[in-house]
Short mmCIF file of N, CA and C in Angstrom, two decimals:
data_model
loop_
_atom_site.label_atom_id
_atom_site.label_comp_id
_atom_site.label_asym_id
_atom_site.label_seq_id
_atom_site.Cartn_x
_atom_site.Cartn_y
_atom_site.Cartn_z
N MET S 1 19.69 6.61 14.25
CA MET S 1 19.73 5.34 14.87
C MET S 1 20.70 5.00 15.69
N HIS S 2 22.25 5.31 15.21
CA HIS S 2 23.29 5.25 15.84
C HIS S 2 23.66 6.30 17.09
N GLN S 3 22.92 7.32 17.08
CA GLN S 3 23.14 8.35 17.94
C GLN S 3 22.85 8.06 19.45
N PRO S 4 21.81 7.25 19.77
CA PRO S 4 21.48 6.84 21.29
C PRO S 4 22.68 5.85 21.67
N ASP S 5 23.24 5.03 20.68
CA ASP S 5 24.16 4.01 21.12
C ASP S 5 25.30 4.78 21.37
N GLN S 6 25.75 5.52 20.65
CA GLN S 6 27.14 6.54 20.85
C GLN S 6 27.14 7.34 21.90
N ALA S 7 25.69 7.72 22.39
CA ALA S 7 25.75 8.64 23.74
C ALA S 7 25.60 7.60 24.78
N LEU S 8 25.27 6.47 24.67
CA LEU S 8 25.61 5.45 25.87
C LEU S 8 26.86 5.17 25.94
N GLY S 9 27.68 5.12 24.81
CA GLY S 9 28.94 4.71 25.04
C GLY S 9 29.88 5.94 25.59
N GLY S 10 29.20 6.74 25.12
CA GLY S 10 30.12 8.32 25.77
C GLY S 10 29.68 8.40 27.36
N GLN S 11 28.65 8.12 27.65
CA GLN S 11 28.23 8.17 29.15
C GLN S 11 29.09 7.25 29.99
N LEU S 12 29.09 6.02 29.39
CA LEU S 12 29.80 4.95 30.31
C LEU S 12 31.10 5.44 30.38
N ARG S 13 31.78 6.05 29.22
CA ARG S 13 33.39 6.40 29.41
C ARG S 13 33.46 7.59 30.21
N VAL S 14 32.52 8.39 30.43
CA VAL S 14 32.37 9.54 31.41
C VAL S 14 32.50 8.84 32.75
N LEU S 15 31.56 8.06 32.97
CA LEU S 15 31.42 7.44 34.30
C LEU S 15 32.55 6.41 34.89
N VAL S 16 33.13 5.94 33.89
CA VAL S 16 34.62 5.26 34.16
C VAL S 16 35.45 6.27 34.61
N LEU S 17 35.87 7.25 33.88
CA LEU S 17 36.75 8.32 34.27
C LEU S 17 36.34 9.10 35.64
N LEU S 18 35.25 9.20 35.71
CA LEU S 18 34.50 9.84 36.99
C LEU S 18 35.00 9.13 38.39
N LEU S 19 34.61 7.74 38.21
CA LEU S 19 34.86 6.97 39.02
C LEU S 19 36.45 6.75 39.47
N LEU S 20 37.30 6.61 38.30
CA LEU S 20 38.88 6.52 38.44
C LEU S 20 39.07 7.75 39.31
N LEU S 21 38.58 8.93 38.88
CA LEU S 21 39.18 10.10 39.67
C LEU S 21 38.63 10.04 40.95
N ARG S 22 37.68 9.44 41.54
CA ARG S 22 37.38 9.38 43.01
C ARG S 22 38.03 8.37 43.65
N LEU S 23 38.24 7.10 43.03
CA LEU S 23 38.91 6.02 43.73
C LEU S 23 40.00 5.33 42.89
N VAL S 24 40.83 4.87 43.42
CA VAL S 24 41.99 3.85 42.64
C VAL S 24 41.24 2.59 42.47
N VAL S 25 40.60 1.98 41.53
CA VAL S 25 39.92 0.63 41.30
C VAL S 25 41.02 -0.21 40.72
N VAL S 26 40.93 -1.51 40.98
CA VAL S 26 41.29 -2.72 40.42
C VAL S 26 40.63 -3.96 40.35
N SER S 27 40.47 -4.26 39.14
CA SER S 27 39.88 -5.65 39.00
C SER S 27 40.57 -6.77 39.30
N GLN S 28 40.32 -7.67 39.95
CA GLN S 28 41.18 -8.93 40.09
C GLN S 28 40.27 -10.17 40.33
N LEU S 29 40.62 -11.36 40.09
CA LEU S 29 40.01 -12.82 40.56
C LEU S 29 39.87 -13.02 41.73
N ALA S 30 38.80 -13.51 42.09
CA ALA S 30 38.81 -13.86 43.84
C ALA S 30 39.61 -14.88 44.25
N PRO S 31 39.95 -14.93 45.34
CA PRO S 31 40.76 -16.35 45.66
C PRO S 31 40.23 -17.53 45.11
N ALA S 32 41.28 -18.18 45.08
CA ALA S 32 41.03 -19.68 44.41
C ALA S 32 40.11 -20.53 45.36
N GLY S 33 39.42 -21.23 44.82
CA GLY S 33 38.19 -22.07 45.31
C GLY S 33 37.17 -21.35 45.93
N SER S 34 36.73 -20.08 45.74
CA SER S 34 35.73 -19.40 46.29
C SER S 34 34.69 -19.45 45.19
N ASP S 35 33.35 -19.25 45.81
CA ASP S 35 32.22 -19.42 44.82
C ASP S 35 32.26 -18.21 43.58
N GLN S 36 32.84 -17.15 43.91
CA GLN S 36 32.86 -16.17 42.89
C GLN S 36 33.79 -16.50 41.72
N GLU S 37 34.88 -17.10 42.13
CA GLU S 37 35.92 -17.77 41.05
C GLU S 37 35.03 -18.77 40.30
N ARG S 38 34.23 -19.67 40.88
CA ARG S 38 33.76 -20.57 40.02
C ARG S 38 32.52 -19.97 39.19
N ASP S 39 31.94 -19.07 39.52
CA ASP S 39 31.02 -18.44 38.61
C ASP S 39 31.50 -17.41 37.76
N GLY S 40 32.78 -17.26 37.82
CA GLY S 40 33.29 -16.18 36.93
C GLY S 40 33.37 -14.64 37.24
N HIS S 41 33.13 -14.55 38.31
CA HIS S 41 32.61 -13.07 38.82
C HIS S 41 33.96 -12.34 39.09
N LEU S 42 34.04 -11.08 39.05
CA LEU S 42 35.00 -10.31 39.53
C LEU S 42 34.60 -9.46 40.75
N ARG S 43 35.83 -9.15 41.63
CA ARG S 43 35.36 -8.58 42.65
C ARG S 43 36.30 -7.10 42.54
N VAL S 44 35.80 -5.88 43.13
CA VAL S 44 36.63 -4.55 42.93
C VAL S 44 37.14 -4.42 44.33
N LEU S 45 38.47 -4.03 44.34
CA LEU S 45 39.18 -3.80 45.61
C LEU S 45 39.84 -2.32 45.65
N LEU S 46 39.69 -1.97 46.92
CA LEU S 46 40.29 -0.53 46.80
C LEU S 46 41.94 -0.86 47.09
N VAL S 47 42.54 -0.21 46.24
CA VAL S 47 44.31 -0.13 46.33
C VAL S 47 44.77 0.91 47.05
N PRO S 48 45.48 0.59 48.13
CA PRO S 48 46.33 1.77 48.62
C PRO S 48 47.37 2.56 47.89
N ALA S 49 47.33 3.65 47.76
CA ALA S 49 48.21 4.61 46.98
C ALA S 49 49.72 4.07 47.10
N GLY S 50 50.57 3.88 46.19
CA GLY S 50 51.65 3.34 46.38
C GLY S 50 52.54 3.60 45.04
N PRO S 51 53.67 2.85 44.74
CA PRO S 51 54.35 3.19 43.45
C PRO S 51 53.57 2.40 42.36
N GLY S 52 53.05 1.40 42.64
CA GLY S 52 52.42 0.57 41.51
C GLY S 52 51.11 0.97 41.21
N ALA S 53 50.36 1.80 42.08
CA ALA S 53 49.00 2.29 41.96
C ALA S 53 48.78 2.83 40.94
N GLY S 54 49.53 3.80 40.24
CA GLY S 54 49.03 4.32 39.02
C GLY S 54 49.20 3.53 37.98
N PHE S 55 50.02 2.38 37.97
CA PHE S 55 49.76 1.51 36.82
C PHE S 55 48.71 0.72 36.82
N ALA S 56 48.42 0.18 37.94
CA ALA S 56 47.60 -0.65 38.40
C ALA S 56 45.94 0.19 37.93
N ALA S 57 45.77 1.50 38.26
CA ALA S 57 44.76 2.37 38.09
C ALA S 57 44.65 2.18 36.54
N ALA S 58 45.64 2.55 35.65
CA ALA S 58 45.72 2.76 34.25
C ALA S 58 45.25 1.64 33.64
N ALA S 59 45.92 -0.01 33.92
CA ALA S 59 45.23 -1.13 33.92
C ALA S 59 43.93 -1.27 33.97
N ALA S 60 43.47 -0.86 35.23
CA ALA S 60 42.07 -1.22 35.29
C ALA S 60 41.14 -0.19 34.46
N ALA S 61 41.55 1.02 34.20
CA ALA S 61 40.79 1.95 33.58
C ALA S 61 40.88 1.33 32.03
N ALA S 62 41.74 0.74 31.57
CA ALA S 62 41.81 0.38 30.32
C ALA S 62 40.94 -0.86 30.13
N ALA S 63 40.92 -1.52 31.08
CA ALA S 63 39.96 -2.86 31.22
C ALA S 63 38.55 -2.41 31.06
N ALA S 64 38.45 -1.39 32.12
CA ALA S 64 36.98 -1.14 32.35
C ALA S 64 36.55 -0.24 30.83
N LEU S 65 37.27 0.53 30.13
CA LEU S 65 37.18 1.03 28.86
C LEU S 65 36.74 0.01 27.90
N ALA S 66 37.57 -0.86 27.82
CA ALA S 66 37.41 -2.09 26.72
C ALA S 66 36.30 -2.78 27.10
N HIS S 67 35.98 -3.14 28.38
CA HIS S 67 34.45 -3.50 28.50
C HIS S 67 33.39 -2.68 28.21
N ALA S 68 33.57 -1.56 28.76
CA ALA S 68 32.46 -0.73 28.04
C ALA S 68 32.35 -0.48 26.88
N SER S 69 33.37 -0.43 25.90
CA SER S 69 33.27 -0.38 24.42
C SER S 69 32.87 -1.67 24.06
N ALA S 70 33.32 -2.94 24.42
CA ALA S 70 32.49 -4.07 24.03
C ALA S 70 31.21 -4.13 24.34
N ALA S 71 30.65 -3.51 25.49
CA ALA S 71 29.27 -3.59 25.80
C ALA S 71 28.57 -2.66 24.91
N ALA S 72 29.16 -1.75 24.59
CA ALA S 72 28.42 -0.66 23.60
C ALA S 72 28.55 -0.90 21.98
N ALA S 73 29.44 -1.79 21.62
CA ALA S 73 29.54 -2.22 20.34
C ALA S 73 28.43 -3.52 20.12
N ALA S 74 28.13 -4.40 21.35
CA ALA S 74 27.32 -5.30 21.47
C ALA S 74 25.86 -4.82 21.29
N ALA S 75 25.83 -3.53 22.27
CA ALA S 75 24.27 -2.90 22.01
C ALA S 75 24.20 -2.32 20.74
N ALA S 76 24.96 -1.70 19.96
CA ALA S 76 24.91 -1.15 18.86
C ALA S 76 24.67 -2.28 17.72
N ALA S 77 25.21 -3.34 17.76
CA ALA S 77 24.90 -4.44 17.11
C ALA S 77 23.50 -4.98 17.21
N ALA S 78 23.41 -5.14 18.62
CA ALA S 78 21.62 -5.61 18.84
C ALA S 78 20.77 -4.63 18.25
N ALA S 79 21.25 -3.37 18.29
CA ALA S 79 20.13 -2.61 17.96
C ALA S 79 20.03 -2.33 16.43
N ALA S 80 21.11 -2.65 15.74
CA ALA S 80 21.22 -2.61 14.42
C ALA S 80 20.44 -3.95 13.85
N ALA S 81 20.54 -4.89 14.57
CA ALA S 81 19.94 -6.14 14.01
C ALA S 81 18.12 -6.02 14.22
N ALA S 82 18.08 -5.06 15.42
CA ALA S 82 16.65 -5.00 15.55
C ALA S 82 15.98 -4.05 14.70
N ALA S 83 16.79 -3.07 14.19
CA ALA S 83 16.52 -2.20 13.16
C ALA S 83 16.12 -2.73 11.78
N VAL S 84 17.02 -3.49 11.66
CA VAL S 84 17.02 -4.41 10.20
C VAL S 84 15.75 -5.29 10.25
N ALA S 85 15.56 -6.05 11.30
CA ALA S 85 14.25 -6.77 11.75
C ALA S 85 12.77 -5.82 11.48
N ALA S 86 12.95 -4.88 12.09
CA ALA S 86 11.88 -4.04 12.18
C ALA S 86 11.58 -3.44 10.65
N ALA S 87 12.82 -3.11 9.85
CA ALA S 87 12.44 -2.92 8.61
C ALA S 87 12.02 -3.76 7.70
N VAL S 88 12.52 -5.03 7.99
CA VAL S 88 12.06 -6.18 7.25
C VAL S 88 10.20 -6.46 7.43
N ALA S 89 10.17 -6.41 8.67
CA ALA S 89 8.78 -6.65 9.10
C ALA S 89 7.81 -5.54 8.43
N ALA S 90 8.22 -4.10 8.56
CA ALA S 90 7.56 -3.06 8.10
C ALA S 90 7.21 -3.36 6.50
N ASP S 91 8.27 -3.78 5.74
CA ASP S 91 8.20 -4.38 4.26
C ASP S 91 7.37 -5.31 4.07
N GLN S 92 7.34 -6.34 4.82
CA GLN S 92 6.39 -7.36 4.74
C GLN S 92 5.09 -7.05 5.25
N LEU S 93 4.94 -6.03 6.12
CA LEU S 93 3.46 -5.70 6.20
C LEU S 93 2.99 -4.71 5.19
N ARG S 94 3.54 -3.79 4.73
CA ARG S 94 3.35 -3.22 3.32
C ARG S 94 2.89 -4.08 2.20
N VAL S 95 3.57 -4.93 2.14
CA VAL S 95 3.32 -5.93 0.99
C VAL S 95 1.94 -6.66 1.15
N LEU S 96 1.89 -7.05 2.58
CA LEU S 96 0.69 -7.72 2.84
C LEU S 96 -0.52 -6.75 2.76
N LEU S 97 -0.39 -5.83 3.24
CA LEU S 97 -1.48 -4.71 3.13
C LEU S 97 -1.80 -4.38 1.68
N LEU S 98 -0.85 -4.49 0.52
CA LEU S 98 -1.20 -4.17 -0.78
C LEU S 98 -1.80 -5.48 -1.17
N VAL S 99 -1.33 -6.56 -0.81
CA VAL S 99 -2.10 -7.71 -1.48
C VAL S 99 -3.44 -7.82 -0.83
N LEU S 100 -3.54 -7.61 0.59
CA LEU S 100 -5.09 -7.47 0.81
C LEU S 100 -5.91 -6.53 0.21
N LEU S 101 -5.25 -5.27 -0.08
CA LEU S 101 -6.17 -4.17 -0.75
C LEU S 101 -6.52 -4.65 -2.19
N LEU S 102 -5.71 -5.35 -2.94
CA LEU S 102 -5.73 -5.75 -4.20
C LEU S 102 -6.77 -7.06 -4.44
N LEU S 103 -6.81 -7.86 -3.16
CA LEU S 103 -7.85 -8.65 -2.94
C LEU S 103 -9.19 -8.13 -2.63
N LEU S 104 -9.03 -7.25 -1.82
CA LEU S 104 -10.48 -6.61 -1.53
C LEU S 104 -11.24 -5.93 -3.08
N VAL S 105 -10.14 -5.28 -3.66
CA VAL S 105 -10.69 -4.78 -5.12
C VAL S 105 -11.22 -5.96 -6.05
N LEU S 106 -10.60 -6.83 -6.04
CA LEU S 106 -10.81 -8.10 -6.69
C LEU S 106 -12.36 -8.57 -6.40
N VAL S 107 -12.53 -8.61 -5.18
CA VAL S 107 -13.75 -9.04 -4.53
C VAL S 107 -14.95 -8.10 -4.93
N TRP S 108 -14.58 -6.82 -4.79
CA TRP S 108 -15.58 -5.92 -5.14
C TRP S 108 -15.97 -6.10 -6.49
N LEU S 109 -15.05 -6.20 -7.47
CA LEU S 109 -15.23 -6.33 -9.06
C LEU S 109 -16.25 -7.55 -9.25
N LEU S 110 -15.87 -8.70 -8.49
CA LEU S 110 -16.61 -9.90 -8.58
C LEU S 110 -18.15 -9.43 -8.14
N VAL S 111 -18.26 -8.90 -7.15
CA VAL S 111 -19.51 -8.74 -6.69
C VAL S 111 -20.31 -7.76 -7.57
N LEU S 112 -19.72 -6.89 -8.19
CA LEU S 112 -20.49 -6.01 -8.93
C LEU S 112 -20.90 -6.71 -10.19
N LEU S 113 -20.15 -7.66 -10.60
CA LEU S 113 -20.16 -8.53 -11.99
C LEU S 113 -21.47 -9.44 -11.63
N VAL S 114 -21.42 -9.88 -10.34
CA VAL S 114 -22.38 -11.04 -9.98
C VAL S 114 -23.80 -10.01 -10.26
N LEU S 115 -23.73 -9.06 -9.57
CA LEU S 115 -24.82 -8.21 -9.42
C LEU S 115 -25.48 -7.80 -10.79
N LEU S 116 -24.38 -7.21 -11.85
CA LEU S 116 -24.74 -6.82 -13.22
C LEU S 116 -25.54 -8.10 -13.77
N LEU S 117 -24.90 -9.35 -13.77
CA LEU S 117 -25.72 -10.37 -14.17
C LEU S 117 -26.85 -10.95 -13.62
N LEU S 118 -27.01 -10.67 -12.12
CA LEU S 118 -28.71 -10.67 -11.87
C LEU S 118 -29.56 -9.68 -12.37
N LEU S 119 -29.00 -8.51 -12.61
CA LEU S 119 -29.89 -7.50 -13.20
C LEU S 119 -30.09 -7.76 -14.63
N LEU S 120 -29.50 -8.36 -15.42
CA LEU S 120 -29.60 -8.62 -16.70
C LEU S 120 -30.63 -9.71 -16.75
N VAL S 121 -30.36 -10.94 -15.73
CA VAL S 121 -31.44 -11.95 -15.89
C VAL S 121 -32.88 -11.39 -15.43
N VAL S 122 -32.73 -10.40 -14.57
CA VAL S 122 -34.05 -9.79 -14.10
C VAL S 122 -34.63 -9.07 -15.13
N LEU S 123 -33.99 -8.23 -15.86
CA LEU S 123 -34.62 -7.37 -16.80
C LEU S 123 -34.83 -8.02 -18.28
N LEU S 124 -33.99 -8.59 -18.62
CA LEU S 124 -34.27 -9.26 -20.01
C LEU S 124 -35.13 -10.42 -19.82
N PRO S 125 -36.40 -10.33 -20.77
CA PRO S 125 -37.07 -11.65 -20.58
C PRO S 125 -36.73 -12.85 -21.39
N VAL S 126 -36.59 -13.94 -20.82
CA VAL S 126 -36.22 -15.07 -21.54
C VAL S 126 -37.30 -15.95 -22.07
N PRO S 127 -37.22 -15.98 -23.35
CA PRO S 127 -38.62 -16.95 -24.13
C PRO S 127 -38.25 -18.33 -23.60
N ALA S 128 -39.64 -18.87 -23.50
CA ALA S 128 -39.62 -20.32 -23.15
C ALA S 128 -40.13 -21.06 -24.20
N GLY S 129 -39.27 -22.01 -24.49
CA GLY S 129 -39.76 -22.98 -25.53
C GLY S 129 -39.73 -22.50 -26.68
N PRO S 130 -39.64 -23.68 -27.88
CA PRO S 130 -39.72 -23.29 -29.21
C PRO S 130 -40.66 -22.07 -29.93
N ALA S 131 -41.97 -22.26 -29.60
CA ALA S 131 -42.85 -21.22 -29.77
C ALA S 131 -42.79 -20.02 -29.48
N ALA S 132 -42.04 -19.79 -28.34
CA ALA S 132 -41.63 -18.46 -28.19
C ALA S 132 -40.75 -17.47 -29.12
N GLY S 133 -39.66 -18.32 -29.54
CA GLY S 133 -38.89 -17.74 -30.59
C GLY S 133 -39.71 -17.38 -31.94
N LEU S 134 -40.79 -18.01 -32.16
CA LEU S 134 -41.75 -17.77 -33.26
C LEU S 134 -42.47 -16.41 -33.08
N ALA S 135 -42.91 -16.49 -31.80
CA ALA S 135 -43.79 -15.33 -31.33
C ALA S 135 -42.95 -13.99 -31.21
N ALA S 136 -41.64 -14.27 -30.86
CA ALA S 136 -40.62 -13.16 -30.74
C ALA S 136 -40.33 -12.65 -32.17
N ALA S 137 -40.22 -13.43 -33.34
CA ALA S 137 -39.95 -13.00 -34.46
C ALA S 137 -41.33 -12.53 -35.15
N ALA S 138 -42.37 -13.22 -34.91
CA ALA S 138 -43.59 -12.36 -35.36
C ALA S 138 -43.86 -10.81 -34.76
N ALA S 139 -43.51 -10.89 -33.62
CA ALA S 139 -43.63 -9.49 -32.91
C ALA S 139 -42.71 -8.39 -33.58
N ALA S 140 -41.47 -9.04 -33.76
CA ALA S 140 -40.45 -8.18 -34.49
C ALA S 140 -40.63 -7.66 -35.87
N ALA S 141 -41.40 -8.73 -36.71
CA ALA S 141 -42.09 -8.55 -37.92
C ALA S 141 -43.24 -7.45 -37.78
N ALA S 142 -43.94 -7.63 -36.84
CA ALA S 142 -45.26 -6.60 -36.69
C ALA S 142 -44.81 -5.43 -36.42
N ALA S 143 -43.72 -5.13 -35.64
CA ALA S 143 -43.25 -3.96 -35.30
C ALA S 143 -42.40 -3.04 -36.31
N LEU S 144 -41.93 -3.89 -37.19
CA LEU S 144 -41.23 -3.35 -38.59
C LEU S 144 -42.23 -2.89 -39.49
N ALA S 145 -43.37 -3.92 -39.48
CA ALA S 145 -44.54 -3.30 -40.44
C ALA S 145 -45.16 -2.13 -40.16
N HIS S 146 -45.33 -2.22 -38.61
CA HIS S 146 -45.94 -0.76 -38.31
C HIS S 146 -44.92 0.36 -38.49
N ALA S 147 -43.72 0.03 -38.31
CA ALA S 147 -42.62 1.52 -38.71
C ALA S 147 -42.83 1.48 -39.88
N SER S 148 -43.12 0.72 -40.76
CA SER S 148 -42.72 0.93 -42.47
C SER S 148 -44.11 1.56 -42.74
N ALA S 149 -45.28 1.17 -42.28
CA ALA S 149 -46.52 1.64 -42.54
C ALA S 149 -46.53 3.15 -41.93
N ALA S 150 -45.89 3.39 -40.74
CA ALA S 150 -46.01 4.75 -40.21
C ALA S 150 -44.95 5.65 -41.07
N ALA S 151 -43.83 5.21 -41.58
CA ALA S 151 -42.91 6.00 -42.54
C ALA S 151 -43.72 6.24 -43.73
N ALA S 152 -44.32 5.25 -44.10
CA ALA S 152 -44.96 5.58 -45.67
C ALA S 152 -46.23 6.57 -45.45
N ALA S 153 -46.93 6.49 -44.31
CA ALA S 153 -48.12 7.50 -43.85
C ALA S 153 -47.33 8.93 -43.69
N ALA S 154 -46.28 8.83 -43.36
CA ALA S 154 -45.65 10.43 -43.00
C ALA S 154 -45.00 10.70 -44.22
N ALA S 155 -44.57 9.95 -45.32
CA ALA S 155 -44.14 10.17 -46.63
C ALA S 155 -45.36 10.86 -47.48
N ALA S 156 -46.53 10.14 -47.27
CA ALA S 156 -47.46 10.61 -47.93
C ALA S 156 -48.16 12.04 -47.67
N ALA S 157 -48.07 12.17 -46.32
CA ALA S 157 -48.70 13.27 -45.86
C ALA S 157 -47.78 14.49 -46.14
N ALA S 158 -46.44 14.17 -46.16
CA ALA S 158 -45.54 15.14 -46.49
C ALA S 158 -45.75 15.49 -47.97
N ALA S 159 -45.95 14.45 -48.95
CA ALA S 159 -46.39 14.69 -50.55
C ALA S 159 -47.42 15.44 -50.74
N ALA S 160 -48.48 15.20 -49.55
CA ALA S 160 -49.77 15.72 -49.91
C ALA S 160 -49.82 17.49 -49.56
N ASP S 161 -48.68 17.53 -48.42
CA ASP S 161 -48.75 18.78 -47.97
C ASP S 161 -48.07 19.75 -49.07
N ALA S 162 -46.94 19.16 -49.63
CA ALA S 162 -46.09 19.70 -50.71
C ALA S 162 -46.62 19.78 -52.06
N GLY S 163 -47.65 18.86 -52.37
CA GLY S 163 -48.17 19.03 -53.70
C GLY S 163 -48.91 20.25 -54.02
N PRO S 164 -49.92 21.09 -53.38
CA PRO S 164 -50.21 22.36 -53.55
C PRO S 164 -49.34 23.32 -53.65
N ALA S 165 -48.17 23.18 -52.91
CA ALA S 165 -47.16 24.38 -52.83
C ALA S 165 -46.32 24.20 -54.20
N ALA S 166 -46.29 22.78 -54.42
CA ALA S 166 -45.22 22.68 -55.86
C ALA S 166 -46.03 22.96 -57.05
N ALA S 167 -47.35 22.73 -57.12
CA ALA S 167 -48.35 23.02 -58.22
C ALA S 167 -48.19 24.70 -58.37
N ALA S 168 -48.46 25.51 -57.07
CA ALA S 168 -48.43 26.56 -57.03
C ALA S 168 -47.14 27.10 -57.58
N GLY S 169 -46.00 26.69 -57.13
CA GLY S 169 -44.46 26.95 -57.73
C GLY S 169 -44.51 26.79 -59.13
N ALA S 170 -44.88 25.84 -59.66
CA ALA S 170 -44.76 25.26 -60.93
C ALA S 170 -45.78 26.19 -62.00
N GLY S 171 -46.53 26.48 -61.43
CA GLY S 171 -47.64 27.59 -62.21
C GLY S 171 -46.81 29.08 -62.15
N ALA S 172 -46.22 29.40 -61.22
CA ALA S 172 -45.58 30.68 -61.36
C ALA S 172 -44.34 30.74 -62.00
N ASP S 173 -43.62 29.45 -62.10
CA ASP S 173 -42.52 29.30 -63.11
C ASP S 173 -42.95 29.45 -64.49
N ALA S 174 -44.15 28.62 -64.67
CA ALA S 174 -44.66 29.02 -66.05
C ALA S 174 -45.07 30.26 -66.55
N ALA S 175 -45.78 30.73 -65.67
CA ALA S 175 -46.20 32.41 -66.10
C ALA S 175 -44.88 33.12 -66.12
N ASP S 176 -43.95 32.68 -65.25
CA ASP S 176 -42.51 33.65 -65.64
C ASP S 176 -42.04 33.41 -66.72
N GLY S 177 -41.92 32.18 -67.13
CA GLY S 177 -41.54 31.70 -68.53
C GLY S 177 -42.18 32.43 -69.77
N GLN S 178 -43.56 32.46 -69.56
CA GLN S 178 -44.28 32.95 -70.98
C GLN S 178 -44.19 34.49 -70.76
N THR S 179 -44.20 35.09 -69.98
CA THR S 179 -43.98 36.61 -69.57
C THR S 179 -42.20 36.79 -70.28
N ALA S 180 -41.43 36.00 -69.96
CA ALA S 180 -40.03 36.32 -70.55
C ALA S 180 -39.90 36.20 -72.02
N ARG S 181 -41.07 35.42 -72.66
CA ARG S 181 -40.86 35.12 -74.17
C ARG S 181 -41.64 36.25 -74.61
#
């Protein structure tokens, strides 16, 4: 995240040093009463080489470097603030999407519940009135009686089938018993 900002600061420093190698530059305020002074602008003048030129160039380079560093620091702070804002926005977006997903799931569950209730209402007959309850009880009793009669008939048929076989088995046991005496 900070690498582009550091590269920008390094490029500004190299640019300032290259400019100082080619020119001797000094920043000073414009003459008093001019439009530039009222606006707070600075102007750049070429200074002829002389005994004070080196000192002036060093002062100008230090001022330009400080200005570039301040600009780079301001850009880095702005980039950091933008990154924090983007991270907060991304977190808020994730939370919002999660809440929307949960709401969607709840809505689908509610729709399924309503469909299940409608299916139950359609499939289950609802008796109407007090006589309907008596009719349902009579139908249940008739079904139970029919099931009991069917079970009794099945038991009688099983006994009828087992009767001759049991009699034959008992006769064989009796014959075996007399033979053994």
